[in-house]
Coordinates of C-alpha atoms in Angstrom, one line a residue:
Chain R
M1 CA 143.2 90.1 163.0
K2 CA 142.1 92.8 165.5
T3 CA 143.9 95.2 163.2
V4 CA 141.4 94.3 160.5
L5 CA 138.5 95.2 162.7
Y6 CA 139.9 98.6 163.4
L7 CA 140.4 99.1 159.6
V8 CA 136.8 98.0 158.9
Q9 CA 135.4 100.3 161.6
K10 CA 137.3 103.3 160.2
E11 CA 136.2 102.5 156.7
F12 CA 132.6 102.3 157.6
L13 CA 132.8 105.5 159.6
Q14 CA 134.2 107.3 156.5
I15 CA 131.7 105.7 154.1
F16 CA 128.7 106.7 156.2
R17 CA 130.0 110.2 156.6
N18 CA 130.4 110.7 152.9
R19 CA 127.1 112.3 151.8
F20 CA 128.1 111.9 148.1
L21 CA 129.0 108.2 148.4
L22 CA 125.8 106.9 150.1
P23 CA 123.4 107.6 147.2
I24 CA 126.0 106.1 144.8
L25 CA 126.1 103.0 146.8
F26 CA 122.4 102.5 147.6
I27 CA 120.3 104.4 145.1
M28 CA 122.1 104.7 141.8
P29 CA 122.4 101.0 141.1
F30 CA 118.6 100.5 141.5
V31 CA 117.7 103.5 139.4
Q32 CA 120.0 102.0 136.7
L33 CA 118.7 98.5 137.1
I34 CA 115.1 99.6 136.6
L35 CA 115.9 102.1 133.8
L36 CA 118.2 99.8 131.8
S37 CA 116.0 96.7 132.2
Y38 CA 113.1 98.5 130.6
A39 CA 115.3 100.2 128.0
A40 CA 117.5 97.3 126.9
N41 CA 114.6 95.7 124.9
F42 CA 115.7 93.4 122.2
E43 CA 112.2 92.5 120.9
I44 CA 111.6 93.8 117.5
K45 CA 107.9 94.8 117.0
H46 CA 106.0 97.4 115.1
L47 CA 108.4 97.7 112.2
K48 CA 107.2 100.3 109.7
I49 CA 106.5 98.8 106.4
H50 CA 105.8 100.7 103.2
V51 CA 103.8 98.8 100.5
I52 CA 103.9 99.5 96.8
N53 CA 101.0 97.5 95.5
Q54 CA 101.1 97.6 91.7
D55 CA 98.8 94.6 91.2
F56 CA 95.5 95.5 92.9
S57 CA 94.5 91.8 92.8
P58 CA 92.6 90.0 95.6
V59 CA 95.7 87.9 96.4
S60 CA 97.9 91.0 96.8
Y61 CA 95.4 92.4 99.3
Q62 CA 95.2 89.1 101.1
L63 CA 99.0 89.3 101.5
I64 CA 98.9 92.8 102.8
N65 CA 96.2 92.0 105.3
K66 CA 98.2 89.1 106.5
I67 CA 101.3 91.3 107.1
Q68 CA 99.3 93.9 108.8
G69 CA 97.7 91.3 111.0
S70 CA 101.0 90.4 112.7
T71 CA 102.3 92.5 115.6
Y72 CA 105.7 92.7 114.0
F73 CA 104.7 95.1 111.2
D74 CA 102.7 98.3 110.9
L75 CA 101.7 99.4 107.5
S76 CA 103.0 103.0 107.7
S77 CA 102.4 104.2 104.2
A78 CA 101.7 103.0 100.7
S79 CA 102.4 104.3 97.2
L80 CA 102.1 103.2 93.6
D81 CA 105.6 103.8 92.2
V82 CA 109.0 102.6 93.2
S83 CA 110.7 106.0 93.4
S84 CA 108.3 107.2 96.2
G85 CA 109.1 104.0 98.0
Y86 CA 112.8 104.8 97.8
R87 CA 112.2 108.3 99.1
V88 CA 110.3 107.0 102.1
M89 CA 113.2 104.7 102.9
E90 CA 115.8 107.5 102.4
K91 CA 113.9 109.7 104.9
D92 CA 114.0 106.8 107.4
E93 CA 110.2 106.8 107.5
A94 CA 110.0 103.0 106.8
D95 CA 112.1 100.0 107.9
L96 CA 111.0 97.9 104.9
V97 CA 109.5 98.5 101.5
L98 CA 107.6 95.7 99.9
R99 CA 106.7 95.9 96.2
I100 CA 104.1 93.7 94.7
P101 CA 104.7 94.0 91.0
P102 CA 102.0 94.2 88.3
N103 CA 100.5 90.9 87.3
F104 CA 101.5 89.3 90.6
E105 CA 98.4 87.2 90.8
K106 CA 98.2 86.5 87.1
H107 CA 101.7 85.0 87.1
L108 CA 100.9 83.1 90.2
R109 CA 97.9 81.5 88.7
K110 CA 99.3 80.9 85.2
D111 CA 103.0 80.2 85.7
N112 CA 102.7 78.9 89.2
Q113 CA 105.4 81.2 90.2
T114 CA 105.9 84.9 90.9
A115 CA 108.2 87.4 92.6
L116 CA 108.0 90.0 95.3
Q117 CA 110.6 92.8 95.9
L118 CA 111.7 93.5 99.4
L119 CA 113.9 96.4 100.5
I120 CA 115.2 96.4 104.0
N121 CA 116.7 99.4 105.9
A122 CA 119.8 97.6 107.2
I123 CA 121.5 100.4 109.2
N124 CA 120.7 98.3 112.2
G125 CA 121.9 94.9 110.9
T126 CA 120.3 92.9 113.7
Q127 CA 116.9 94.5 113.1
A128 CA 117.2 94.0 109.3
G129 CA 118.0 90.3 109.7
L130 CA 115.1 89.8 112.0
A131 CA 112.7 91.8 109.9
N132 CA 113.7 89.7 106.9
A133 CA 113.1 86.5 108.8
Y134 CA 109.7 87.6 110.1
L135 CA 108.5 88.7 106.8
N136 CA 109.7 85.6 105.1
A137 CA 107.9 83.5 107.6
I138 CA 104.7 85.4 106.9
I139 CA 105.1 85.0 103.2
N140 CA 105.9 81.3 103.4
D141 CA 102.8 80.8 105.5
F142 CA 100.8 82.7 102.9
N143 CA 102.3 80.6 100.2
Q144 CA 101.2 77.4 101.8
Q145 CA 97.7 78.8 102.3
L146 CA 97.5 79.6 98.6
R147 CA 98.7 76.2 97.6
M148 CA 96.2 74.4 99.8
E149 CA 93.5 76.5 98.3
S150 CA 94.6 76.0 94.7
I151 CA 95.4 72.3 94.7
P152 CA 92.2 70.4 95.1
S153 CA 92.9 67.7 97.6
P154 CA 91.6 64.2 96.8
A155 CA 88.4 63.7 98.7
G156 CA 88.8 62.3 102.2
S157 CA 92.6 62.7 102.3
P158 CA 93.7 66.2 103.3
L159 CA 97.1 67.5 102.1
A160 CA 99.9 66.2 104.3
V161 CA 101.3 69.0 106.3
V162 CA 104.3 68.9 108.7
N163 CA 103.5 70.9 111.8
V164 CA 106.4 71.8 114.1
E165 CA 105.3 72.1 117.6
Y166 CA 107.7 74.1 119.8
R167 CA 108.0 75.2 123.3
N168 CA 110.3 77.8 124.9
W169 CA 112.1 76.3 127.8
F170 CA 113.1 78.3 130.9
N171 CA 111.3 81.4 129.6
P172 CA 108.0 80.2 128.1
L173 CA 106.7 83.7 127.2
L174 CA 110.1 84.9 125.9
D175 CA 110.1 87.8 128.3
Y176 CA 113.5 89.5 127.5
K177 CA 113.5 90.9 131.0
F178 CA 114.1 87.5 132.5
N179 CA 117.2 87.3 130.5
I180 CA 118.5 90.8 131.0
V181 CA 117.7 91.7 134.6
P182 CA 120.0 89.3 136.4
G183 CA 122.8 90.2 134.1
I184 CA 122.4 93.9 134.6
L185 CA 122.2 93.4 138.3
V186 CA 125.6 91.7 138.5
T187 CA 127.1 94.2 136.1
L188 CA 126.0 97.1 138.2
V189 CA 127.3 95.7 141.4
T190 CA 130.6 94.9 139.7
M191 CA 130.9 98.5 138.6
I192 CA 130.2 99.8 142.0
G193 CA 132.7 97.3 143.6
V194 CA 135.6 98.0 141.1
F195 CA 135.2 101.7 141.1
L196 CA 134.9 102.2 144.8
T197 CA 137.8 99.9 145.8
G198 CA 139.7 101.2 142.8
L199 CA 139.5 104.7 144.1
N200 CA 139.7 104.0 147.8
I201 CA 143.4 103.1 148.3
V202 CA 144.5 105.7 145.8
R203 CA 142.6 108.3 147.8
E204 CA 144.7 107.5 150.8
K205 CA 147.8 107.9 148.7
E206 CA 146.6 111.3 147.5
I207 CA 145.7 112.7 150.9
G208 CA 148.9 111.2 152.4
T209 CA 147.4 109.0 155.1
I210 CA 148.8 105.9 153.4
E211 CA 152.3 106.9 154.7
Q212 CA 151.0 107.1 158.2
L213 CA 149.6 103.6 157.7
N214 CA 152.8 102.3 156.1
V215 CA 155.0 103.2 159.1
T216 CA 152.7 101.2 161.4
T217 CA 153.1 97.5 162.2
M218 CA 150.0 96.7 160.1
K219 CA 150.5 93.7 157.8
K220 CA 149.8 94.1 154.1
H221 CA 147.1 91.4 153.9
H222 CA 145.4 93.0 156.9
F223 CA 145.2 96.3 155.0
I224 CA 143.8 94.6 151.9
L225 CA 141.2 92.7 154.1
G226 CA 140.3 95.9 155.9
K227 CA 139.5 97.5 152.6
L228 CA 137.8 94.4 151.2
I229 CA 135.4 93.6 154.0
P230 CA 133.4 96.9 154.1
F231 CA 132.8 97.0 150.3
W232 CA 132.0 93.3 150.4
I233 CA 129.2 93.9 152.9
I234 CA 127.9 96.9 150.9
A235 CA 128.0 94.8 147.7
L236 CA 126.0 92.1 149.4
I237 CA 123.4 94.6 150.6
D238 CA 123.2 95.9 147.0
I239 CA 122.7 92.4 145.7
F240 CA 119.9 91.7 148.1
I241 CA 118.1 94.9 147.2
G242 CA 118.7 94.3 143.5
L243 CA 117.4 90.7 143.7
S244 CA 114.3 91.9 145.5
V245 CA 113.7 94.4 142.6
A246 CA 114.3 91.5 140.1
L247 CA 112.0 89.1 141.8
F248 CA 109.2 91.4 143.0
W249 CA 109.2 94.2 140.5
F250 CA 110.2 92.4 137.3
E251 CA 108.9 89.1 138.5
V252 CA 111.9 87.2 137.3
P253 CA 111.5 83.6 138.3
F254 CA 114.0 82.1 140.8
V255 CA 114.1 78.4 140.1
G256 CA 117.5 77.4 141.4
S257 CA 119.1 77.3 144.8
F258 CA 119.4 80.5 146.8
W259 CA 122.4 79.2 148.8
L260 CA 124.2 78.1 145.7
M261 CA 123.8 81.6 144.3
M262 CA 125.0 83.2 147.6
L263 CA 128.1 81.0 147.5
F264 CA 128.9 82.2 144.0
I265 CA 128.0 85.8 144.6
N266 CA 130.3 86.0 147.6
L267 CA 133.3 84.5 145.7
Y268 CA 132.5 86.7 142.8
M269 CA 132.5 89.9 145.0
I270 CA 135.8 88.9 146.5
A271 CA 137.1 88.5 142.9
V272 CA 136.0 91.9 141.6
L273 CA 136.9 93.8 144.8
G274 CA 140.3 92.3 144.6
L275 CA 140.5 93.5 141.0
G276 CA 139.6 97.0 142.2
M277 CA 142.2 96.9 144.9
F278 CA 144.9 95.7 142.4
I279 CA 144.0 98.7 140.2
S280 CA 144.3 100.9 143.3
T281 CA 147.8 99.6 144.1
I282 CA 149.1 100.3 140.5
S283 CA 147.6 103.8 140.3
H284 CA 149.1 106.9 141.7
T285 CA 146.0 109.2 141.3
Q286 CA 142.3 108.7 141.5
Q287 CA 142.1 109.8 137.8
Q288 CA 144.4 107.0 136.8
A289 CA 142.5 104.5 138.8
M290 CA 139.2 105.8 137.2
F291 CA 140.5 105.4 133.6
V292 CA 141.9 101.9 134.2
S293 CA 138.6 100.8 135.8
F294 CA 136.6 102.3 133.0
F295 CA 138.8 100.6 130.4
L296 CA 138.2 97.2 132.0
I297 CA 134.6 97.6 132.9
I298 CA 133.5 98.6 129.4
I299 CA 135.3 95.6 127.9
F300 CA 134.0 93.2 130.6
M301 CA 130.5 94.5 130.2
L302 CA 130.2 94.5 126.4
M303 CA 132.0 91.1 126.2
S304 CA 130.0 89.5 129.0
G305 CA 127.3 87.8 126.9
L306 CA 124.8 90.1 128.5
F307 CA 123.9 91.9 125.2
T308 CA 125.3 89.7 122.5
P309 CA 125.9 85.9 122.9
I310 CA 129.5 84.9 123.5
E311 CA 129.1 82.1 121.0
N312 CA 128.6 84.6 118.3
M313 CA 131.9 86.4 119.0
P314 CA 135.1 85.6 117.0
Y315 CA 137.2 82.9 118.4
W316 CA 139.9 85.3 119.9
A317 CA 137.2 87.3 121.6
Q318 CA 135.7 84.2 123.1
W319 CA 139.2 83.6 124.6
I320 CA 139.2 87.0 126.2
T321 CA 135.8 86.3 127.8
R322 CA 137.5 83.5 129.7
I323 CA 139.2 86.1 131.9
N324 CA 136.1 88.2 132.2
P325 CA 134.5 87.8 135.6
I326 CA 131.2 89.4 134.4
A327 CA 130.8 86.8 131.7
Y328 CA 130.9 84.0 134.4
A329 CA 128.5 85.9 136.6
V330 CA 126.0 86.6 133.8
E331 CA 126.0 82.9 132.8
F332 CA 125.7 81.8 136.4
M333 CA 122.8 84.1 137.2
R334 CA 120.9 83.0 134.1
M335 CA 121.6 79.3 134.7
V336 CA 120.7 79.2 138.4
M337 CA 117.8 81.7 138.4
L338 CA 116.1 80.8 135.2
R339 CA 117.1 77.2 134.6
G340 CA 117.5 76.0 138.1
S341 CA 121.0 74.5 137.4
G342 CA 122.5 72.7 140.4
L343 CA 126.1 72.5 141.6
P344 CA 127.3 70.0 138.9
E345 CA 126.2 72.3 136.1
V346 CA 127.8 75.4 137.5
A347 CA 130.9 74.0 139.3
H348 CA 133.1 75.2 136.5
L349 CA 131.8 78.8 136.9
I350 CA 132.4 78.6 140.7
G351 CA 135.9 77.2 140.0
A352 CA 136.6 80.1 137.6
V353 CA 135.6 82.9 140.0
T354 CA 137.5 81.2 142.9
V355 CA 140.7 81.3 140.8
F356 CA 140.0 84.9 139.9
A357 CA 139.4 85.8 143.5
I358 CA 142.6 84.2 144.7
A359 CA 144.6 85.8 141.8
S360 CA 143.2 89.3 142.1
N361 CA 143.7 89.5 145.9
T362 CA 147.1 87.9 145.8
L363 CA 148.2 90.4 143.2
A364 CA 146.7 93.3 145.3
V365 CA 148.6 92.2 148.4
W366 CA 151.8 91.5 146.5
N367 CA 151.7 94.8 144.6
Y368 CA 151.0 96.9 147.6
R369 CA 154.3 98.2 149.0
K370 CA 154.8 99.5 152.4
T371 CA 158.4 100.4 151.5
A372 CA 158.7 102.3 148.2
Q373 CA 161.3 101.0 145.8
Chain T
M1 CA 172.5 110.7 180.5
N2 CA 173.5 107.3 179.0
H3 CA 175.0 107.1 175.6
E4 CA 173.0 104.4 173.9
V5 CA 172.7 104.9 170.2
A6 CA 169.1 105.3 168.9
I7 CA 169.8 106.1 165.3
R8 CA 173.0 105.3 163.3
A9 CA 173.5 106.0 159.6
E10 CA 176.6 105.1 157.7
G11 CA 177.0 106.3 154.1
L12 CA 173.2 106.2 153.7
T13 CA 172.4 107.1 150.1
R14 CA 169.3 107.4 147.9
K15 CA 169.3 108.0 144.2
F16 CA 166.3 108.7 141.9
G17 CA 167.6 107.9 138.5
A18 CA 170.7 110.1 137.9
F19 CA 169.8 112.4 140.8
T20 CA 171.3 111.7 144.2
A21 CA 168.9 113.0 146.8
V22 CA 170.8 111.7 149.8
D23 CA 174.5 111.4 149.3
H24 CA 176.4 109.2 151.8
I25 CA 175.2 110.7 155.0
S26 CA 176.6 109.4 158.3
F27 CA 175.6 110.4 161.8
S28 CA 174.4 109.0 165.0
V29 CA 171.7 110.1 167.5
E30 CA 171.7 109.2 171.2
K31 CA 168.8 107.8 173.0
G32 CA 166.6 110.6 174.5
E33 CA 168.3 113.3 172.4
I34 CA 166.4 116.0 170.4
F35 CA 168.2 115.9 167.1
G36 CA 167.6 118.8 164.7
F37 CA 167.8 117.8 161.0
L38 CA 168.1 121.1 159.1
G39 CA 168.5 122.0 155.5
A40 CA 167.0 124.1 152.7
N41 CA 164.0 122.9 150.7
G42 CA 165.1 120.0 148.5
A43 CA 168.3 119.3 150.5
G44 CA 167.1 115.7 151.0
K45 CA 165.8 115.8 154.5
T46 CA 162.4 114.1 153.8
T47 CA 164.1 111.4 151.7
A48 CA 166.5 110.7 154.5
I49 CA 163.6 110.5 157.1
K50 CA 161.6 108.2 154.8
M51 CA 164.5 105.8 154.6
L52 CA 165.0 105.8 158.3
C53 CA 161.3 105.0 158.8
G54 CA 161.3 102.1 156.4
L55 CA 159.1 104.0 153.9
L56 CA 161.7 104.2 151.2
Q57 CA 164.3 101.6 150.1
P58 CA 167.9 103.1 150.4
S59 CA 170.2 102.8 147.3
G60 CA 173.2 102.2 149.5
G61 CA 174.8 102.5 152.9
K62 CA 173.8 101.2 156.2
A63 CA 171.5 102.5 158.9
S64 CA 169.9 101.2 162.1
V65 CA 167.0 102.7 164.1
G66 CA 166.4 101.5 167.6
G67 CA 169.0 98.8 167.0
F68 CA 167.1 97.5 164.0
D69 CA 168.5 97.4 160.5
I70 CA 166.4 99.5 158.1
F71 CA 166.9 97.0 155.3
R72 CA 166.1 93.7 157.0
Q73 CA 164.3 94.4 160.2
T74 CA 161.5 96.8 159.1
G75 CA 158.9 94.9 161.1
Q76 CA 160.6 95.4 164.5
L77 CA 161.7 98.9 163.4
R78 CA 158.1 100.0 162.8
R79 CA 157.1 98.9 166.3
N80 CA 159.7 101.2 167.7
I81 CA 159.1 104.4 165.8
G82 CA 156.5 107.1 165.3
Y83 CA 156.4 109.3 162.3
M84 CA 154.7 112.6 161.6
S85 CA 155.0 113.3 157.9
Q86 CA 155.3 116.7 156.3
R87 CA 152.0 116.2 154.7
F88 CA 149.0 116.3 157.0
S89 CA 148.3 112.7 157.8
L90 CA 145.3 112.5 160.0
Y91 CA 141.9 111.4 158.7
E92 CA 140.0 114.7 158.3
D93 CA 136.6 112.9 158.2
L94 CA 137.2 111.3 161.6
S95 CA 137.1 112.9 165.0
P96 CA 140.3 113.4 167.1
Y97 CA 139.1 110.5 169.3
E98 CA 138.5 108.2 166.3
N99 CA 141.9 109.0 164.9
L100 CA 143.6 108.1 168.2
R101 CA 141.5 104.9 168.5
F102 CA 142.2 103.9 165.0
Y103 CA 146.0 104.2 165.2
G104 CA 146.0 102.6 168.7
G105 CA 144.1 99.7 167.2
I106 CA 146.4 99.4 164.2
Y107 CA 149.4 99.3 166.5
G108 CA 147.7 96.5 168.4
L109 CA 147.1 98.3 171.7
P110 CA 144.6 96.4 173.9
R111 CA 141.1 97.6 173.4
R112 CA 140.5 98.4 177.1
E113 CA 143.6 100.5 177.2
I114 CA 142.8 102.6 174.1
K115 CA 139.8 104.5 175.4
P116 CA 141.3 105.8 178.7
K117 CA 144.6 106.6 177.0
A118 CA 142.9 108.5 174.2
E119 CA 140.8 110.4 176.6
A120 CA 143.8 111.4 178.7
V121 CA 145.6 112.6 175.5
L122 CA 142.6 114.6 174.4
K123 CA 142.3 116.2 177.8
K124 CA 146.0 117.1 177.9
L125 CA 145.8 118.6 174.4
G126 CA 142.8 120.7 175.4
L127 CA 140.8 119.0 172.7
W128 CA 138.3 117.4 175.1
E129 CA 135.5 119.7 174.0
E130 CA 136.3 119.0 170.4
K131 CA 136.8 115.2 170.7
D132 CA 133.7 114.4 168.6
Q133 CA 134.1 117.1 166.0
L134 CA 135.7 116.2 162.7
V135 CA 139.4 116.9 162.4
S136 CA 138.7 119.0 159.3
A137 CA 137.1 121.6 161.5
L138 CA 140.2 122.1 163.7
P139 CA 142.7 124.9 163.3
L140 CA 146.1 123.8 161.8
G141 CA 148.0 124.2 165.0
W142 CA 145.6 121.9 166.9
K143 CA 145.8 119.4 164.1
Q144 CA 149.6 119.3 164.3
K145 CA 149.5 118.8 168.0
L146 CA 147.0 116.0 167.5
A147 CA 149.2 114.5 164.8
F148 CA 152.2 114.4 167.1
S149 CA 150.0 112.6 169.8
V150 CA 148.9 110.1 167.2
A151 CA 152.5 109.5 166.1
S152 CA 153.5 108.8 169.7
F153 CA 150.3 107.1 170.9
H154 CA 151.9 103.7 170.9
E155 CA 154.8 105.0 172.9
P156 CA 157.6 104.5 170.4
A157 CA 161.2 104.9 171.5
I158 CA 162.0 107.2 168.5
V159 CA 159.7 109.8 166.9
F160 CA 160.5 111.3 163.5
L161 CA 158.9 114.7 162.9
D162 CA 159.1 116.2 159.4
E163 CA 158.5 120.0 159.6
P164 CA 155.8 119.6 162.2
T165 CA 155.5 123.3 163.0
S166 CA 155.5 124.9 159.5
G167 CA 152.6 127.3 159.2
V168 CA 151.8 127.1 162.9
D169 CA 151.5 130.3 165.0
P170 CA 154.3 131.1 167.5
V171 CA 152.1 130.4 170.6
T172 CA 151.1 126.9 169.3
R173 CA 154.7 126.3 168.2
R174 CA 155.8 127.0 171.8
Q175 CA 153.2 124.5 173.1
F176 CA 154.3 122.0 170.5
W177 CA 157.9 122.2 171.7
H178 CA 156.7 121.8 175.2
M179 CA 155.2 118.5 174.1
I180 CA 158.5 117.5 172.5
Y181 CA 160.5 118.3 175.6
E182 CA 158.1 116.3 177.7
A183 CA 158.5 113.3 175.4
A184 CA 162.3 113.6 175.4
H185 CA 162.3 113.9 179.1
Q186 CA 160.6 110.5 179.3
G187 CA 163.3 109.0 177.2
T188 CA 161.9 109.3 173.7
T189 CA 164.4 110.2 171.0
I190 CA 163.2 113.0 168.8
F191 CA 164.4 113.4 165.2
I192 CA 163.0 116.7 163.9
T193 CA 163.3 118.8 160.8
T194 CA 162.4 122.5 160.8
H195 CA 162.9 125.7 158.9
Y196 CA 162.6 127.9 162.0
M197 CA 166.2 128.6 163.2
E198 CA 165.1 129.6 166.7
E199 CA 163.7 126.0 167.0
A200 CA 167.1 124.7 166.0
E201 CA 168.3 126.4 169.2
Y202 CA 166.0 124.1 171.2
C203 CA 167.7 121.0 169.8
K204 CA 170.6 119.3 171.6
R205 CA 172.5 118.8 168.4
V206 CA 171.7 119.8 164.8
S207 CA 172.9 118.7 161.4
I208 CA 172.7 120.9 158.4
M209 CA 172.2 119.3 155.1
V210 CA 173.1 120.9 151.8
S211 CA 172.4 119.1 148.4
G212 CA 172.1 115.7 149.9
R213 CA 175.2 115.9 152.2
I214 CA 175.6 116.7 155.8
Q215 CA 177.8 119.9 155.9
A216 CA 177.8 120.5 159.7
L217 CA 176.9 118.5 162.8
D218 CA 177.2 119.7 166.3
T219 CA 175.4 121.5 169.2
P220 CA 174.0 124.9 168.3
G221 CA 176.4 126.6 170.6
K222 CA 179.5 124.9 169.0
L223 CA 178.3 125.6 165.5
K224 CA 177.8 129.3 166.3
E225 CA 181.3 129.4 167.8
Q226 CA 182.8 127.5 164.8
Y227 CA 181.3 129.9 162.2
Q228 CA 181.8 132.9 164.5
V229 CA 178.3 134.1 164.4
S230 CA 175.6 134.9 167.0
S231 CA 172.6 133.0 165.7
M232 CA 171.7 129.7 164.1
D233 CA 170.2 131.8 161.3
E234 CA 173.6 133.0 160.3
V235 CA 175.1 129.6 160.5
F236 CA 172.5 128.3 158.2
L237 CA 172.9 131.1 155.7
K238 CA 176.7 130.7 155.7
L239 CA 176.4 127.0 154.9
T240 CA 173.6 127.0 152.4
R241 CA 174.5 130.1 150.3

């Protein structure tokens, strides 16, 4: 084991002498964390709506006022004819076009039914869906209001209305940052870990020092441990700084157990660093290692459930996420930090990263050859 | 001089696909001998050295180094050899002292022995003033002398040197050979490749490799006699042309 200490010492000397590496390790992740957490905003507000009011009735103005009154929509422009409404949409100056046809109020009063026309810019499908849902909610609400006004209720007995009372658990104010910051943090630390270990052993291959190590009596697992430990320590420091940013800058709540999280994070770091080292042992140049790491990181990141829920993915894609360490980490961080889940609820996640950690490091040791074939 | 065998190869062969880099070479090197392993570029010298050091799996044949089989006893073999590769193999971003300490530690030398020993080596090399500079700042000749000291820091019985002096100035080369003689005098077996034929004259025996085969093997004196020439240069040219 003394061999491992000499390897760790040498690795730290090299890391701290590398002027290029230090900012990558200790500054870049936090710039990214802050930048991405503000930028990756999924709330849809201030959608531009263009209104074509061909009715000019009091009811039509009431409806427009109600739409304007919500924070989701801004009345950006208005016109009288449909073709100018189309033009606004084509120029991407509006996200929605709402047409209130002539005799809107008249039909409503006389026939008890009427129609509105809604055009939605669906280039961004998610946004279009949400815009539709929001606007429908507003119009339904408006509908109900009208009905209550028009149907005279029998004296003393108000119209029966079902009111749904709801509460957002674990994130009462629906702050998207609570959801995204812990996930971005683990993703960034994963990237740092995989890239650095991925490039590290290959670098020794490229400069030739690996041969000098291979003729020594050093054991293969000592070598892998000697590479793992320094980056493990650095990743933990990154996690601590990142968590401080999450808790004190973004004020993300931390409801769960700190020690449970440390247990998971440590196992998780061993798992992803092992993956980086495995990549390093199968690559011959830093370029190859870089491309393989990129390939995996992009898939892992976009399929982690950080940006789109895993439940919405096709069945085969959900299967792939089962070998995706980032998916486990994102889920774990959200469960423990926001929900305060305890060991029984997250035991399966801890089990999964443990298996991953054993597998990736075993593969790395097994695939590292001191004698070339 | 006793006649214990340090290195023995019998029909050692290495193929890369259809290409045979080392073709059934057989030779033996005595303990404490300086053995010159000559050959043109691409003759298969480095491939042979890598097999003897346990860095490359042979395709066939037998070989033992320090009494250990290169197929089965790589663990014990590694404890007994030092290797200085053709490529520069020190850590450039560490100081000479840190390089020595690191390799000493890797070979499992006791911590309290490493420091005085490394300091003695640095003083002897004349690198004491530069012991805390990064290796990258040292001239090539100094790096090569340091690399030899690193390869023999754990006092191996056999040291393999693959073109240790290429690109090194004549003065430093002479110093380098002085170090080799000193190590051989203490009983270390030296297995060295070189392109400088005057260096071949310093070896006790030399072999000359051509296209993966050993074409000649004897003392420099006998080889010159055999080919009726006056220098090793001419022997080499006669064989490799």
